[in-house]
Coordinates of C-alpha atoms in Angstrom, one line a residue:
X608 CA -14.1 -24.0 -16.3
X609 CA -14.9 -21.1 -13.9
X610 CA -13.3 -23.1 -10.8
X611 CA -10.3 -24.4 -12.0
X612 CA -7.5 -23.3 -10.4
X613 CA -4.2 -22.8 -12.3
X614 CA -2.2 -21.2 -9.1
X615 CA -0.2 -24.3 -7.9
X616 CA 1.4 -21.7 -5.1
X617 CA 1.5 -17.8 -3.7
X618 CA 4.3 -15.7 -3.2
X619 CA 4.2 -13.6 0.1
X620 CA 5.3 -9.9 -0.1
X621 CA 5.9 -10.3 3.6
X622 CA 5.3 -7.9 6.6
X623 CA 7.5 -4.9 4.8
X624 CA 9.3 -4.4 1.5
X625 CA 12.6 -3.2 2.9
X626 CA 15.2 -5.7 3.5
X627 CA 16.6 -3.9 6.5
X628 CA 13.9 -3.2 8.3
X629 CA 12.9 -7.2 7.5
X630 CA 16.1 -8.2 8.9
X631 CA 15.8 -6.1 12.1
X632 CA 12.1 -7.6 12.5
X633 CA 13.8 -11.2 12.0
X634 CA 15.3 -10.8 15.4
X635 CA 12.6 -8.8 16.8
X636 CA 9.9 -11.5 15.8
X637 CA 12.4 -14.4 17.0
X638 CA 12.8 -13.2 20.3
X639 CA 8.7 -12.1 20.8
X640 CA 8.1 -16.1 20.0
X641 CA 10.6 -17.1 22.2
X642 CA 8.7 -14.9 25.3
X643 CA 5.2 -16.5 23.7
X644 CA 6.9 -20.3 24.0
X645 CA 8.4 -19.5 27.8
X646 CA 5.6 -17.4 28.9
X647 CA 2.4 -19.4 28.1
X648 CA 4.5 -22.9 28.7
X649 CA 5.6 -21.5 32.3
X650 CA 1.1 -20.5 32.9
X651 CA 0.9 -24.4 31.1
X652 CA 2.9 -25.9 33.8
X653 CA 2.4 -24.0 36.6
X654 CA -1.1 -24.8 36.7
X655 CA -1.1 -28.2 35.0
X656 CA 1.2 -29.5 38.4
X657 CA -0.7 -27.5 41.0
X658 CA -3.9 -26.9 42.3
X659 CA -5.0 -24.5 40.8
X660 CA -5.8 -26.6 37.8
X661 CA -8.9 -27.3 40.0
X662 CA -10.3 -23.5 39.4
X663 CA -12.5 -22.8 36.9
X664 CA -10.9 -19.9 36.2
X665 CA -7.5 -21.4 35.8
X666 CA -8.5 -24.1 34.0
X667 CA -10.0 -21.6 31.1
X668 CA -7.0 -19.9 31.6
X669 CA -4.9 -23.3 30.4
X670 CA -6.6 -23.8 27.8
X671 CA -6.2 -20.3 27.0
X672 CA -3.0 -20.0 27.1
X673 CA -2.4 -23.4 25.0
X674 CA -4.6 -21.9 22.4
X675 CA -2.4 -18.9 22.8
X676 CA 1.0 -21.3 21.7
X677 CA -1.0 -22.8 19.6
X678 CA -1.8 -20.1 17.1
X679 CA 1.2 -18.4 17.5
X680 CA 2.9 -21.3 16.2
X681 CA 0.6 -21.8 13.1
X682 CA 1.7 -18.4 11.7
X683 CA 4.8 -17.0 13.4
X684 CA 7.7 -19.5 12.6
X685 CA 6.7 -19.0 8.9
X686 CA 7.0 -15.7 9.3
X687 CA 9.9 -15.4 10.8
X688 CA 11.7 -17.7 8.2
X689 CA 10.2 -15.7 5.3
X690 CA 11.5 -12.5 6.9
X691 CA 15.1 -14.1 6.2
X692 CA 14.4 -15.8 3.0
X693 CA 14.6 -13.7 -0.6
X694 CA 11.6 -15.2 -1.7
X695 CA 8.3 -15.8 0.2
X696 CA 6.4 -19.2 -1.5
X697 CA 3.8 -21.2 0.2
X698 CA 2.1 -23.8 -2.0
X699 CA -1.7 -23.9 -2.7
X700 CA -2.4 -26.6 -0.1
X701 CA -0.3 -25.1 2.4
X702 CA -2.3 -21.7 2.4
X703 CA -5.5 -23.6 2.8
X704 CA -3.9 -25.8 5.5
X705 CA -2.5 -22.4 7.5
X706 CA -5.6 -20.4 6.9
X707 CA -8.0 -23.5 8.5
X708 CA -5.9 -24.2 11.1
X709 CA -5.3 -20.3 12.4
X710 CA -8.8 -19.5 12.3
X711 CA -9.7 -22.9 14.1
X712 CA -7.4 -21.7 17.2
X713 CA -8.3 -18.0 16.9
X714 CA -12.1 -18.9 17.3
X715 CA -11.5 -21.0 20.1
X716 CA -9.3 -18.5 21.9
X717 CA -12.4 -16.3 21.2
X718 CA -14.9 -18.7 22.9
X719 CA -12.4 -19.4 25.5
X720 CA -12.6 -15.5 26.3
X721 CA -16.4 -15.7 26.4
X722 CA -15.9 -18.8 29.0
X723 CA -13.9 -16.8 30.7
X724 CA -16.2 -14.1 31.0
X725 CA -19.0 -16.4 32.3
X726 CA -17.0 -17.7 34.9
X727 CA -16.3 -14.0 36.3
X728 CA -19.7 -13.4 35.8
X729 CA -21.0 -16.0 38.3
X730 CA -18.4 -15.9 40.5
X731 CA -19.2 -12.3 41.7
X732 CA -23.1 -12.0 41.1
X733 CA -23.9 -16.1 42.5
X734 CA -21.1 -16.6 44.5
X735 CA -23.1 -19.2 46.8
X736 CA -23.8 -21.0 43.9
X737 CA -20.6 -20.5 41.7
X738 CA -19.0 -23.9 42.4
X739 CA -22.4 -25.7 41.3
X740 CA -23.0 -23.8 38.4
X741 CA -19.1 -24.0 37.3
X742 CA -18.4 -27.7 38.0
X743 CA -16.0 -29.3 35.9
X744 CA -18.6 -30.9 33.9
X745 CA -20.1 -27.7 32.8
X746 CA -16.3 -26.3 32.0
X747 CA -15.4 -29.0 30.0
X748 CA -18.7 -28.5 28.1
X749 CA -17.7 -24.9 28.2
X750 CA -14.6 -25.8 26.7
X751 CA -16.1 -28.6 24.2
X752 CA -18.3 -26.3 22.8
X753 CA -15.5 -23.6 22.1
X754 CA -13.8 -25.9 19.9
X755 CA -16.8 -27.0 17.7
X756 CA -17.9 -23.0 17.9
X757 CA -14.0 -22.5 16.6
X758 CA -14.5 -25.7 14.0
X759 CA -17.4 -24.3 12.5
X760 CA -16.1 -20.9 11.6
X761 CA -13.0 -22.0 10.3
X762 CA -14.4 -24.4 7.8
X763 CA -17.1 -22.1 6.6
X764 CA -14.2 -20.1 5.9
X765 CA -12.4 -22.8 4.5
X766 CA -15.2 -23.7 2.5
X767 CA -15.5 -20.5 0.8
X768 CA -12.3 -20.1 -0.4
X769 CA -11.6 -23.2 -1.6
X770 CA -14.9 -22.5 -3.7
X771 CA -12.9 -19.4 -5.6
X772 CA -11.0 -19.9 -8.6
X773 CA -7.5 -18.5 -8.7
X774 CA -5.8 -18.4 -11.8
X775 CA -2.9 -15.3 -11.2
X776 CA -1.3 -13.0 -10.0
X777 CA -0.3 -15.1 -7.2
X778 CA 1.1 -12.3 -4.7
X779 CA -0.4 -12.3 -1.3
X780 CA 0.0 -8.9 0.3
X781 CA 0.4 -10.4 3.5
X782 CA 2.6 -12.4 5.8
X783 CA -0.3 -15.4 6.0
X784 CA -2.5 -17.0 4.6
X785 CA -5.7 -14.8 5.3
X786 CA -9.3 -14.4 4.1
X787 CA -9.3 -10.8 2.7
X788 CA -5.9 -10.9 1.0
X789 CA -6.8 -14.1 -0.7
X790 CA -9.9 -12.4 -1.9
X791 CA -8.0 -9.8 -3.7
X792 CA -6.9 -12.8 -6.0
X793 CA -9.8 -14.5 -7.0
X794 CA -10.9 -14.9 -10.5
X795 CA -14.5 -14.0 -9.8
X796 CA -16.9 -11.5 -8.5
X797 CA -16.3 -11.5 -4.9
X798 CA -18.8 -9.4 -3.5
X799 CA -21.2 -12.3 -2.3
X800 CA -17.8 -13.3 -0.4
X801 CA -17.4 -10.8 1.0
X802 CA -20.6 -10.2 2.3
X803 CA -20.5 -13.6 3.9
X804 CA -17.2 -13.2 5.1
X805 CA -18.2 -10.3 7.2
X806 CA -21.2 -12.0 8.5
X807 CA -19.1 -15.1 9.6
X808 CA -16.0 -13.3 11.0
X809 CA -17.0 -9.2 11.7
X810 CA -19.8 -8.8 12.8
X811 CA -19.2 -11.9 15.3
X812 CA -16.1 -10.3 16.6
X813 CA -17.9 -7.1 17.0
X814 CA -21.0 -8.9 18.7
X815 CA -18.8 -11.1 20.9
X816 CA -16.8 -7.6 22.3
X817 CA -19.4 -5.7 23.0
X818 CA -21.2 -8.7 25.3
X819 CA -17.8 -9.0 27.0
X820 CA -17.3 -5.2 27.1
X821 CA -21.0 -5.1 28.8
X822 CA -20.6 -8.2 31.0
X823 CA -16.8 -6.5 32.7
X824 CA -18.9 -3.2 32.8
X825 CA -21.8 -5.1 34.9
X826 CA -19.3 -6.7 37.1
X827 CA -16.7 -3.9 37.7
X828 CA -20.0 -1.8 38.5
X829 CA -20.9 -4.5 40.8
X830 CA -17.8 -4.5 42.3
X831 CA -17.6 -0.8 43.1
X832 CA -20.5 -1.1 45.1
X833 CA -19.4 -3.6 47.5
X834 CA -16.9 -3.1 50.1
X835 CA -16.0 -6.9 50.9
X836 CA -12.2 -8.3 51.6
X837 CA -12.0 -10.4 48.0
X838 CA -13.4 -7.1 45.9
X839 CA -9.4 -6.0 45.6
X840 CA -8.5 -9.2 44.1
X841 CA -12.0 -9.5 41.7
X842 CA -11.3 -5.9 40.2
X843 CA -7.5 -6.9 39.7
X844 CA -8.7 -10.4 37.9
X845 CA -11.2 -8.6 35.7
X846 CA -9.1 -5.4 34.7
X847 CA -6.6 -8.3 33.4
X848 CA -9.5 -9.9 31.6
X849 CA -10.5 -6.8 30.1
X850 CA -6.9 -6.2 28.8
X851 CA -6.7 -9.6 27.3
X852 CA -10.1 -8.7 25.3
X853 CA -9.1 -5.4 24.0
X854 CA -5.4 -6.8 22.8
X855 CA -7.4 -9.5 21.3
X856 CA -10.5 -8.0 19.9
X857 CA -9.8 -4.7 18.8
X858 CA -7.4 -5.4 16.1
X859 CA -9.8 -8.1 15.0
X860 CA -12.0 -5.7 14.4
X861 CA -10.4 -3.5 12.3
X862 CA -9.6 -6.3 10.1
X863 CA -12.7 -8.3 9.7
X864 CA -15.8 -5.5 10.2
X865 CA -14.2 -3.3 8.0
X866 CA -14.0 -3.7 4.1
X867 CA -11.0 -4.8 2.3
X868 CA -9.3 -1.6 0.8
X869 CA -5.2 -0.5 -0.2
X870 CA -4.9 1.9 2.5
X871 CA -6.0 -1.0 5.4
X872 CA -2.9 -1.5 7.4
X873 CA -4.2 -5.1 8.0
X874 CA -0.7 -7.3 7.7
X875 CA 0.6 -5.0 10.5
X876 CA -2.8 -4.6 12.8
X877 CA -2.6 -8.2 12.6
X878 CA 1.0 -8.7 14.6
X879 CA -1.1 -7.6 17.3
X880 CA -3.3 -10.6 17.7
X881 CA -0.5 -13.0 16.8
X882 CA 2.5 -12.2 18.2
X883 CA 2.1 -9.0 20.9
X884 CA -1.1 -9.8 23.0
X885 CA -0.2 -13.9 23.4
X886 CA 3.2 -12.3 24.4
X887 CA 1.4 -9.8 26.9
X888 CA -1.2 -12.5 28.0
X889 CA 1.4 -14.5 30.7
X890 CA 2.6 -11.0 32.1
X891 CA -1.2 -9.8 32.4
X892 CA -2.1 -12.9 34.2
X893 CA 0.9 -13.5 36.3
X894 CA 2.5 -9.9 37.5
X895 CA -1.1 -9.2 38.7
X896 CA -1.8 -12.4 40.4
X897 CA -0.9 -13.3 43.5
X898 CA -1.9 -16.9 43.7
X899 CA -0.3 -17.9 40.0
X900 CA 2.9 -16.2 41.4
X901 CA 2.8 -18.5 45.0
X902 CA 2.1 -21.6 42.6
X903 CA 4.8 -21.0 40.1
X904 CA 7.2 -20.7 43.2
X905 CA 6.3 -23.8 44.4
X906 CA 5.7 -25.8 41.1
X907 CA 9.2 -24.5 39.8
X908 CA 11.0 -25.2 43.4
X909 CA 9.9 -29.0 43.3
X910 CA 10.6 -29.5 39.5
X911 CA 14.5 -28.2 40.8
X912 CA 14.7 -30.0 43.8
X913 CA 13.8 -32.7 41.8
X914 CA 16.6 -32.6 39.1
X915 CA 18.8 -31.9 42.1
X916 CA 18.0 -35.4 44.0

């Protein structure tokens, strides 16, 4: 009877534990999702109805930034009702359902960022080459393999949880349904877990960051030997690049590579990841681009003259 699970639902104890400072992050939250919606459906669109959808580097950044809506939307909205709500449930189901689908869209953001990489990568040390090697066979391959890459972990993580017995307390010190505070519940020795758990999510993240932390160190040093016309505009794309990764990675690092503990400010690390960096990504990759700011111009001027014929 070691697996049977008598929880039927969890109770969240939510982002804080004062009710004022919930209901001033109500409005907070609600307004940061509203910039998330506007911001990544303006980078959707813009490059969706223009050319630029023809760019490897703009396509990556689409799918970026609908990965970016995405899992924003798998966790936020919740959140944001809870904050306003006296009590926090989420049935058994639900929990799984939220914790598969969240980590599905934050691996793929994460091999996304790899792809992204690549492409930067090639188009500064084989630029006579770059639009052979990134043709938009190979990015939707690219892109393909993201999203099985993103399957995999999230159902290995799936997989392991749904293997744990849970049979009370039922309070999840968090505002979603994640890995480690799940773990905290289980009616078993965990330790294999979390083992596994670190494997699968940690030491990936920290593996993943430090070959995109090398590969923007190879090409900013690359860049800062040359003296060419386009080297301007390369450092500008990649220092936005790099500040996508660290918004991204960094916090996922301090959740996943380290161990679980009571002092781990993980529930409030993790507002980082899933509300302030896809909030930051459509400023990072708009203010500092000239070419997405000529193409939203245009894009938005036709879609008004348009609605005005």
């Amino acid at each position: 009877m070691e697996n049977q699970k008598n929880v039927t639902e969890f109770i969240f104890l939510g982002l804080w534990r004062n009710q004022k400072i919930e209901l001033l992050s109500f409005f907070l939250l609600l307004l940061c999702y509203l910039a998330v919606l506007m911001g990544n459906v303006t980078i959707l669109l813009t490059i969706t109805c223009s050319h630029l959808m023809e760019q490897p580097m703009y396509y990556f950044l689409c799918h970026l930034s609908f990965m970016d809506l995405c899992y924003t939307s798998s966790v936020v909205p919740r959140l944001i009702r809870d904050l306003a709500a006296a009590r926090k449930s989420i049935s058994y189901h639900e929990c799984m359902t939220q914790l598969f689908a969240a980590h599905l869209m934050a691996g793929v953001e994460i091999f996304i960022l790899v792809c992204m990489a690549l492409d930067r990568y090639v188009a500064i040390f084989k630029p006579l080459h770059y639009t052979v090697i990134m043709n938009p066979k190979r990015c939707s391959i690219l892109i393909g393999m993201a999203w099985g890459l993103g399957f995999w972990h999230s159902i290995t993580l799936l997989l392991m949880v749904l293997s744990l017995p849970f049979c009370g307390p039922n309070q999840i010190d968090h505002y979603v349904c994640d890995v480690k505070p799940l773990l905290k519940l289980a009616c078993k020795d965990v330790r294999v877990v979390n083992i596994l758990l670190t494997a699968n999510s940690g030491m990936v993240v920290v593996v993943i960051f430090l070959v995109l932390v090398a590969s923007y160190i190879l090409i900013l040093y690359h860049l800062r030997t040359k003296s060419s016309a386009g080297c301007p505009k390369a450092l500008s794309t990649c220092s936005s690049h790099v500040t996508v990764v660290v918004l991204f990675f960094v916090p996922c690092i301090y959740i996943y590579a380290l161990p679980a503990g009571d002092q781990n400010m993980d529930k409030e690390i993790s507002v980082f990841y899933t509300v302030i960096a896809p909030m930051l990504n459509p400023l990072i990759y708009t203010l500092r681009n000239m070419e997405m700011k000529i193409s939203m111009r245009k894009v938005w001027s036709q879609m008004l003259h348009c609605k005005l014929r």
